[in-house]
Amino acid sequence: DAGVIQSPRHEVTEMGQEVTLRCKPISGHDYLFWYRQTMMRGLELLIYFNNNVPIDDSGMPEDRFSAKMPNASFSTLKIQPSEPRDSAVYFCASRRPGLGGTGELFFGEGSRLTVL
Amino acid sequence: KNQVEQSPQSLIILEGKNCTLQCNYTVSPFSNLRWYKQDTGRGPVSLTIMTFSENTKSNGRYTATLDADTKQSSLHITASQLSDSASYICVVTSQTGANNLFFGTGTRLTVIP
């Protein structure tokens, strides 16, 4: 399997612009997570889906952030409008079904976002 | 409050030396603890998982320990190599709650020749 695939790997944009990050989870995994990583705060959960349904979005910082999972093989994280404080690395991760909360997370390579 | 704390924040060691990374947690009820390795510019990858009944588990030169009574875990790296340079993240899973994964902020290890 190719693993979790994220795009773009790097994004540089100007404040106020819309940013869309994309993720393709591992086939057969039924959980998908979006994390944000910064030096100061480490990995923070933004939102996660189970069987394409958003379960917990309490980590989404504000209304500027939205996430969708239209099908089992694709998810997007959108920031509109973007701000400099959104600069971070955004990771997508997926997990196999049937293991509850004990299963290993498989992370993508991340999308490094810089907002000028 | 469920928390995971790691120490040290960063560590520099000479190639060939051993080192130990620490993880203390207050997560309850405990399910398991994983150590992830994150190379620069990459996503984290699981090294090992510790469940309540396990005290020690090895994965090559990596040995993880768990003391469920004191809620402490360590990751010992033997005969370090340059490729061990990475961040090591401790993740504790709770048995309950919709969002049941708790992350430490990681230890940044640098191995120098």
mmCIF file of C-alpha atoms in Angstrom:
data_model
loop_
_atom_site.group_PDB
_atom_site.id
_atom_site.type_symbol
_atom_site.label_atom_id
_atom_site.label_comp_id
_atom_site.label_asym_id
_atom_site.label_seq_id
_atom_site.Cartn_x
_atom_site.Cartn_y
_atom_site.Cartn_z
ATOM 1 C CA ASP A 1 0.000 0.000 0.000
ATOM 2 C CA ALA A 2 1.183 3.521 -0.752
ATOM 3 C CA GLY A 3 0.429 4.810 2.726
ATOM 4 C CA VAL A 4 -1.425 7.996 3.596
ATOM 5 C CA ILE A 5 -0.976 10.521 0.812
ATOM 6 C CA GLN A 6 -1.138 14.257 1.435
ATOM 7 C CA SER A 7 -0.934 17.192 -0.902
ATOM 8 C CA PRO A 8 0.504 19.680 -1.301
ATOM 9 C CA ARG A 9 3.715 18.997 0.619
ATOM 10 C CA HIS A 10 4.452 22.704 0.833
ATOM 11 C CA GLU A 11 2.160 25.694 0.494
ATOM 12 C CA VAL A 12 3.103 29.336 0.746
ATOM 13 C CA THR A 13 0.265 31.808 0.584
ATOM 14 C CA GLU A 14 -0.634 35.312 1.573
ATOM 15 C CA MET A 15 -2.859 36.252 4.467
ATOM 16 C CA GLY A 16 -6.503 36.194 3.509
ATOM 17 C CA GLN A 17 -6.169 33.550 0.831
ATOM 18 C CA GLU A 18 -7.999 30.236 0.898
ATOM 19 C CA VAL A 19 -5.941 27.120 1.531
ATOM 20 C CA THR A 20 -7.075 23.560 0.795
ATOM 21 C CA LEU A 21 -5.108 20.572 2.036
ATOM 22 C CA ARG A 22 -5.881 17.100 0.748
ATOM 23 C CA CYS A 23 -5.555 13.596 2.133
ATOM 24 C CA LYS A 24 -6.012 10.086 0.809
ATOM 25 C CA PRO A 25 -6.083 7.548 3.649
ATOM 26 C CA ILE A 26 -4.909 3.964 3.454
ATOM 27 C CA SER A 27 -7.504 1.794 1.757
ATOM 28 C CA GLY A 28 -9.655 -0.059 4.256
ATOM 29 C CA HIS A 29 -8.962 2.290 7.158
ATOM 30 C CA ASP A 30 -12.153 3.683 8.623
ATOM 31 C CA TYR A 31 -10.750 6.434 10.845
ATOM 32 C CA LEU A 32 -9.185 9.615 9.502
ATOM 33 C CA PHE A 33 -7.555 12.288 11.630
ATOM 34 C CA TRP A 34 -6.300 15.799 10.898
ATOM 35 C CA TYR A 35 -3.518 17.114 13.157
ATOM 36 C CA ARG A 36 -1.597 20.371 13.297
ATOM 37 C CA GLN A 37 2.000 20.380 14.495
ATOM 38 C CA THR A 38 3.957 23.364 15.775
ATOM 39 C CA MET A 39 7.195 23.570 17.689
ATOM 40 C CA MET A 40 5.485 25.075 20.706
ATOM 41 C CA ARG A 41 2.437 22.830 20.995
ATOM 42 C CA GLY A 42 3.430 19.604 19.266
ATOM 43 C CA LEU A 43 0.699 17.575 17.562
ATOM 44 C CA GLU A 44 -2.841 18.833 18.135
ATOM 45 C CA LEU A 45 -5.949 17.025 16.952
ATOM 46 C CA LEU A 46 -8.167 19.209 14.797
ATOM 47 C CA ILE A 47 -10.902 16.796 13.731
ATOM 48 C CA TYR A 48 -11.462 13.127 13.090
ATOM 49 C CA PHE A 49 -13.854 11.075 10.999
ATOM 50 C CA ASN A 50 -15.195 7.557 11.351
ATOM 51 C CA ASN A 51 -16.674 6.007 8.214
ATOM 52 C CA ASN A 52 -16.648 9.452 6.566
ATOM 53 C CA VAL A 53 -18.673 11.026 9.379
ATOM 54 C CA PRO A 54 -17.117 13.801 11.502
ATOM 55 C CA ILE A 55 -17.027 12.589 15.102
ATOM 56 C CA ASP A 56 -15.157 15.276 17.008
ATOM 57 C CA ASP A 57 -14.268 18.697 15.625
ATOM 58 C CA SER A 58 -13.673 20.363 18.970
ATOM 59 C CA GLY A 59 -10.035 20.927 18.057
ATOM 60 C CA MET A 60 -10.824 23.071 15.035
ATOM 61 C CA PRO A 61 -9.523 26.484 16.087
ATOM 62 C CA GLU A 62 -12.310 28.624 14.680
ATOM 63 C CA ASP A 63 -14.849 28.959 11.919
ATOM 64 C CA ARG A 64 -12.132 29.674 9.406
ATOM 65 C CA PHE A 65 -11.285 25.979 9.470
ATOM 66 C CA SER A 66 -13.496 23.338 7.872
ATOM 67 C CA ALA A 67 -12.999 19.702 6.923
ATOM 68 C CA LYS A 68 -14.882 17.290 4.725
ATOM 69 C CA MET A 69 -14.707 13.637 3.871
ATOM 70 C CA PRO A 70 -16.978 13.042 0.867
ATOM 71 C CA ASN A 71 -15.928 9.411 0.518
ATOM 72 C CA ALA A 72 -13.708 6.785 2.125
ATOM 73 C CA SER A 73 -10.693 7.690 0.031
ATOM 74 C CA PHE A 74 -10.550 11.458 0.238
ATOM 75 C CA SER A 75 -10.622 14.260 2.777
ATOM 76 C CA THR A 76 -9.930 17.989 2.684
ATOM 77 C CA LEU A 77 -9.017 20.566 5.290
ATOM 78 C CA LYS A 78 -9.806 24.112 4.266
ATOM 79 C CA ILE A 79 -8.725 27.389 5.834
ATOM 80 C CA GLN A 80 -10.532 30.499 4.682
ATOM 81 C CA PRO A 81 -9.298 33.152 5.166
ATOM 82 C CA SER A 82 -5.809 32.103 6.179
ATOM 83 C CA GLU A 83 -3.771 34.007 8.771
ATOM 84 C CA PRO A 84 -0.039 33.977 9.627
ATOM 85 C CA ARG A 85 -0.752 32.125 12.887
ATOM 86 C CA ASP A 86 -2.066 29.203 10.835
ATOM 87 C CA SER A 87 1.486 28.506 9.680
ATOM 88 C CA ALA A 88 2.278 24.945 10.759
ATOM 89 C CA VAL A 89 2.631 21.416 9.446
ATOM 90 C CA TYR A 90 -0.716 19.704 8.961
ATOM 91 C CA PHE A 91 -0.806 15.920 9.164
ATOM 92 C CA CYS A 92 -3.439 13.478 8.094
ATOM 93 C CA ALA A 93 -3.506 10.030 9.693
ATOM 94 C CA SER A 94 -5.657 6.943 9.302
ATOM 95 C CA ARG A 95 -6.332 3.877 11.413
ATOM 96 C CA ARG A 96 -7.535 0.336 10.751
ATOM 97 C CA PRO A 97 -11.032 -0.698 11.815
ATOM 98 C CA GLY A 98 -11.783 -3.088 14.621
ATOM 99 C CA LEU A 99 -9.127 -2.002 17.094
ATOM 100 C CA GLY A 100 -11.031 0.756 18.812
ATOM 101 C CA GLY A 101 -8.686 3.306 20.257
ATOM 102 C CA THR A 102 -5.709 0.978 20.440
ATOM 103 C CA GLY A 103 -4.776 0.892 16.826
ATOM 104 C CA GLU A 104 -1.668 2.423 15.342
ATOM 105 C CA LEU A 105 -1.988 5.733 13.543
ATOM 106 C CA PHE A 106 -0.483 5.838 10.068
ATOM 107 C CA PHE A 107 0.572 9.376 9.231
ATOM 108 C CA GLY A 108 1.089 11.061 5.911
ATOM 109 C CA GLU A 109 4.185 13.105 5.189
ATOM 110 C CA GLY A 110 2.449 16.330 6.131
ATOM 111 C CA SER A 111 1.643 19.610 4.424
ATOM 112 C CA ARG A 112 3.845 22.507 5.501
ATOM 113 C CA LEU A 113 1.806 25.712 5.357
ATOM 114 C CA THR A 114 3.351 29.164 5.472
ATOM 115 C CA VAL A 115 1.032 32.155 5.541
ATOM 116 C CA LEU A 116 2.782 35.462 4.881
ATOM 117 C CA LYS B 1 -6.708 16.266 33.500
ATOM 118 C CA ASN B 2 -5.197 13.849 30.992
ATOM 119 C CA GLN B 3 -1.658 14.916 30.190
ATOM 120 C CA VAL B 4 1.535 13.481 28.740
ATOM 121 C CA GLU B 5 4.893 15.035 29.540
ATOM 122 C CA GLN B 6 8.192 14.118 27.958
ATOM 123 C CA SER B 7 11.735 14.856 28.996
ATOM 124 C CA PRO B 8 14.176 16.060 28.030
ATOM 125 C CA GLN B 9 12.875 18.423 25.355
ATOM 126 C CA SER B 10 16.070 17.925 23.395
ATOM 127 C CA LEU B 11 19.162 15.796 23.651
ATOM 128 C CA ILE B 12 22.498 15.653 21.850
ATOM 129 C CA ILE B 13 24.627 12.510 22.084
ATOM 130 C CA LEU B 14 27.668 11.064 20.382
ATOM 131 C CA GLU B 15 27.255 8.263 17.892
ATOM 132 C CA GLY B 16 27.561 4.895 19.593
ATOM 133 C CA LYS B 17 26.359 6.133 22.979
ATOM 134 C CA ASN B 18 23.169 5.083 24.725
ATOM 135 C CA CYS B 19 20.350 7.357 25.812
ATOM 136 C CA THR B 20 17.015 7.209 27.607
ATOM 137 C CA LEU B 21 13.936 9.284 26.927
ATOM 138 C CA GLN B 22 11.197 9.715 29.511
ATOM 139 C CA CYS B 23 7.410 9.916 29.320
ATOM 140 C CA ASN B 24 5.162 10.605 32.314
ATOM 141 C CA TYR B 25 1.409 10.567 31.973
ATOM 142 C CA THR B 26 -1.749 11.159 33.967
ATOM 143 C CA VAL B 27 -4.114 9.571 31.448
ATOM 144 C CA SER B 28 -6.781 7.444 33.037
ATOM 145 C CA PRO B 29 -8.165 4.889 32.518
ATOM 146 C CA PHE B 30 -5.074 3.703 30.684
ATOM 147 C CA SER B 31 -5.286 1.564 27.552
ATOM 148 C CA ASN B 32 -1.863 1.643 25.949
ATOM 149 C CA LEU B 33 1.201 3.752 25.256
ATOM 150 C CA ARG B 34 2.989 4.097 21.938
ATOM 151 C CA TRP B 35 6.322 5.581 21.050
ATOM 152 C CA TYR B 36 6.504 7.203 17.629
ATOM 153 C CA LYS B 37 9.628 8.258 15.766
ATOM 154 C CA GLN B 38 9.391 11.328 13.545
ATOM 155 C CA ASP B 39 12.219 12.006 11.136
ATOM 156 C CA THR B 40 12.688 15.603 10.010
ATOM 157 C CA GLY B 41 10.167 16.477 7.333
ATOM 158 C CA ARG B 42 8.285 13.188 7.694
ATOM 159 C CA GLY B 43 5.245 11.932 9.530
ATOM 160 C CA PRO B 44 5.507 9.995 12.817
ATOM 161 C CA VAL B 45 5.935 6.225 12.622
ATOM 162 C CA SER B 46 5.088 3.828 15.436
ATOM 163 C CA LEU B 47 8.083 2.154 17.099
ATOM 164 C CA THR B 48 6.389 0.130 19.791
ATOM 165 C CA ILE B 49 3.215 -0.262 21.810
ATOM 166 C CA MET B 50 3.025 -0.967 25.531
ATOM 167 C CA THR B 51 -0.104 -2.346 27.156
ATOM 168 C CA PHE B 52 -0.942 -2.438 30.841
ATOM 169 C CA SER B 53 0.533 -5.883 31.432
ATOM 170 C CA GLU B 54 3.825 -5.276 29.635
ATOM 171 C CA ASN B 55 6.912 -4.009 31.428
ATOM 172 C CA THR B 56 9.512 -4.168 28.697
ATOM 173 C CA LYS B 57 9.469 -4.518 24.938
ATOM 174 C CA SER B 58 12.336 -4.352 22.480
ATOM 175 C CA ASN B 59 12.445 -3.411 18.825
ATOM 176 C CA GLY B 60 16.019 -3.778 17.647
ATOM 177 C CA ARG B 61 18.139 -1.197 19.443
ATOM 178 C CA TYR B 62 15.041 0.396 20.962
ATOM 179 C CA THR B 63 13.734 -0.825 24.308
ATOM 180 C CA ALA B 64 10.588 0.592 25.859
ATOM 181 C CA THR B 65 9.591 0.148 29.479
ATOM 182 C CA LEU B 66 6.326 0.825 31.243
ATOM 183 C CA ASP B 67 5.566 1.242 34.939
ATOM 184 C CA ALA B 68 1.785 1.453 35.112
ATOM 185 C CA ASP B 69 1.853 2.106 38.849
ATOM 186 C CA THR B 70 3.952 5.262 38.607
ATOM 187 C CA LYS B 71 2.573 6.077 35.116
ATOM 188 C CA GLN B 72 5.986 6.336 33.573
ATOM 189 C CA SER B 73 7.520 4.996 30.387
ATOM 190 C CA SER B 74 11.003 5.196 28.986
ATOM 191 C CA LEU B 75 12.548 4.595 25.599
ATOM 192 C CA HIS B 76 16.136 3.416 25.699
ATOM 193 C CA ILE B 77 18.264 3.591 22.572
ATOM 194 C CA THR B 78 21.384 1.444 22.524
ATOM 195 C CA ALA B 79 24.492 2.117 20.439
ATOM 196 C CA SER B 80 22.984 5.166 18.790
ATOM 197 C CA GLN B 81 23.368 5.779 15.073
ATOM 198 C CA LEU B 82 23.142 8.963 13.051
ATOM 199 C CA SER B 83 19.816 7.740 11.695
ATOM 200 C CA ASP B 84 18.372 7.818 15.206
ATOM 201 C CA SER B 85 18.327 11.622 14.975
ATOM 202 C CA ALA B 86 14.628 12.407 15.116
ATOM 203 C CA SER B 87 11.818 13.480 17.403
ATOM 204 C CA TYR B 88 10.347 10.786 19.615
ATOM 205 C CA ILE B 89 6.725 11.249 20.590
ATOM 206 C CA CYS B 90 4.926 9.449 23.398
ATOM 207 C CA VAL B 91 1.197 8.863 22.801
ATOM 208 C CA VAL B 92 -1.080 7.495 25.521
ATOM 209 C CA THR B 93 -4.497 6.047 24.740
ATOM 210 C CA SER B 94 -7.338 6.177 27.235
ATOM 211 C CA GLN B 95 -9.984 3.481 27.419
ATOM 212 C CA THR B 96 -12.778 6.026 27.295
ATOM 213 C CA GLY B 97 -13.776 9.160 25.491
ATOM 214 C CA ALA B 98 -14.362 9.999 21.873
ATOM 215 C CA ASN B 99 -10.984 11.705 21.620
ATOM 216 C CA ASN B 100 -8.865 9.241 23.563
ATOM 217 C CA LEU B 101 -5.334 9.862 22.274
ATOM 218 C CA PHE B 102 -3.018 12.123 24.267
ATOM 219 C CA PHE B 103 0.251 13.315 22.789
ATOM 220 C CA GLY B 104 3.473 14.428 24.402
ATOM 221 C CA THR B 105 5.346 17.287 22.749
ATOM 222 C CA GLY B 106 8.274 15.028 21.958
ATOM 223 C CA THR B 107 12.001 14.775 22.586
ATOM 224 C CA ARG B 108 14.287 16.011 19.829
ATOM 225 C CA LEU B 109 17.328 13.682 19.652
ATOM 226 C CA THR B 110 20.426 14.633 17.719
ATOM 227 C CA VAL B 111 23.185 12.073 17.248
ATOM 228 C CA ILE B 112 26.511 13.564 16.229
ATOM 229 C CA PRO B 113 29.525 11.751 14.773
#
